[in-house]
Amino acid sequence: MPNFRKDFYADVRREKRYASDVRFIGPNLVECRESTIEKAFIRVYDGKMWYYCSTDDMDKIQEELDGLYSCATPNPDIANDPIVKKFEINKDTVIKYEKNCVKNVPLEKKREFLEKRKNVVENDEYLKQSGASYGDRHSLFDFTSSLGANLTFDTQSVRCAISISLAYGKETFDDGLIAFSDSFETLKMSKEKLIEFKESSDEFLLKAKSVEPGRFPVVLSPAAAGIFAHESFGHKSESDFMLGDETMKKEWTLGKEVASPILSIYDTGTIPGAGYVPYDDEGTKMKKTYLIKNGVLSGRLHSAKTAAELGEELTGNARAINCDYEPIVRMTTTLIEGRGNDTKDDLISRIKYGYYIKNCKHGSGMSTFTIAPNVAYRIENGKITAPVKIAVISGNVFDTLGKIDGVSRAQDTEVSAGNCGKMEQYPLPVALGGAYISVSEMDVQ
């Protein structure tokens, strides 16, 4: 436990991270390694400025802390600072992955798992290149603060990805299949799923035609809907974007109707997997935060600084990619909430002519958004028909949120893993997804 001084706020965040990575390019094993890194991030606040440092020498934490104190100015009233008053004083130990920690699984077993699955997709007459990767990470965190917070907890994520590049004449197609979990034992990517993936990719290569551009009804899969929620709305809910921006504060007034009344979006770190964090990097207990509730702007994501400035409550979203960086406002697991009794087929059955987006390459957006679909299909007379090539779907965020006219039931919820970038901090593990949604009109190119 560090020796904290009076008249300052200070905290120390330590992470001991184990990671392993296995990667094939075609038949060649190009990476198979494991590593363990331990670092600490130390910060001191005097009511005017923050002072930071990072170290990989655990024996020098006190020395580094004292060095920061020497830079700061003592403040006898620091306890009444608005930011300091926001900090939670949690004392807890949450060790979730002691029995099934990925560091206890032999690296050779991980390689065999990956190689067995990559071999399934390599027997394809149209295959020009394949890739396969496995990665896992277990982090053990300790967090202490001058207010008395004392936390120990762990997180863990596991990911397997298979990628293929196909060609037939002048036509090419790239696709991938990803599985993720929070333990090696529960990671699933069956032979049947891989064969289905290979066959559908071949079909897309041979039969997909370009769409005619225009505005059409669209159904988004949970993966595509999750990217839409993350990129078009989640980032706008990270409240540090609003600091000093009066226009954005007015645009994003809580209680304002911003979407169809059937839409609810929430963020939570409580779901096991890539976005799981029982406490954030400021020691705040994770909460479920509705960003939109029944079409109404209901909340936003906060660090202690943003919560203090905007006069709102902490949400547990101060996160850093590692102990080299300060925590900033970031998402965890962002989901579109399922509701009612509609299934995917019910949403599709109501569309005479439109498109179904199965998965996406990437997306971006703030006031406007663009999503680049990878696999999509035409909908005709309420049925999914031919595969189609779509470059992008795009639109104005608020306009599109208002045109959501269908959300599938809660039991259709699916969660995908991803990596998010913000400022210089990339990649941060996050998760996204939710239910299927239908939008009455989107710009399809």
PDB file of C-alpha atoms in Angstrom, residues 23 137 155 158 184 239 263 281 306 338 363 374 402 413:
ATOM      1  CA  ARG A  23      -1.241 -16.724 -35.918  1.00  0.00           C
ATOM      2  CA  ARG A 137      -5.618 -11.918 -22.284  1.00  0.00           C
ATOM      3  CA  THR A 155     -10.688  -9.592 -16.427  1.00  0.00           C
ATOM      4  CA  VAL A 158     -10.449 -15.023 -25.600  1.00  0.00           C
ATOM      5  CA  PHE A 184     -10.645 -21.142 -23.432  1.00  0.00           C
ATOM      6  CA  SER A 239     -19.309  12.928 -22.331  1.00  0.00           C
ATOM      7  CA  LEU A 263     -35.427   1.939 -29.264  1.00  0.00           C
ATOM      8  CA  ASP A 281      -9.728   2.607 -13.944  1.00  0.00           C
ATOM      9  CA  THR A 306     -16.936  14.813 -16.775  1.00  0.00           C
ATOM     10  CA  GLY A 338     -34.425  -6.441 -27.495  1.00  0.00           C
ATOM     11  CA  GLY A 363     -18.132   1.893 -39.460  1.00  0.00           C
ATOM     12  CA  ASN A 374     -19.343  -7.059 -46.049  1.00  0.00           C
ATOM     13  CA  GLY A 402     -36.194   8.073 -35.673  1.00  0.00           C
ATOM     14  CA  THR A 413     -29.605 -10.735 -28.562  1.00  0.00           C
TER      15      THR A 413
END
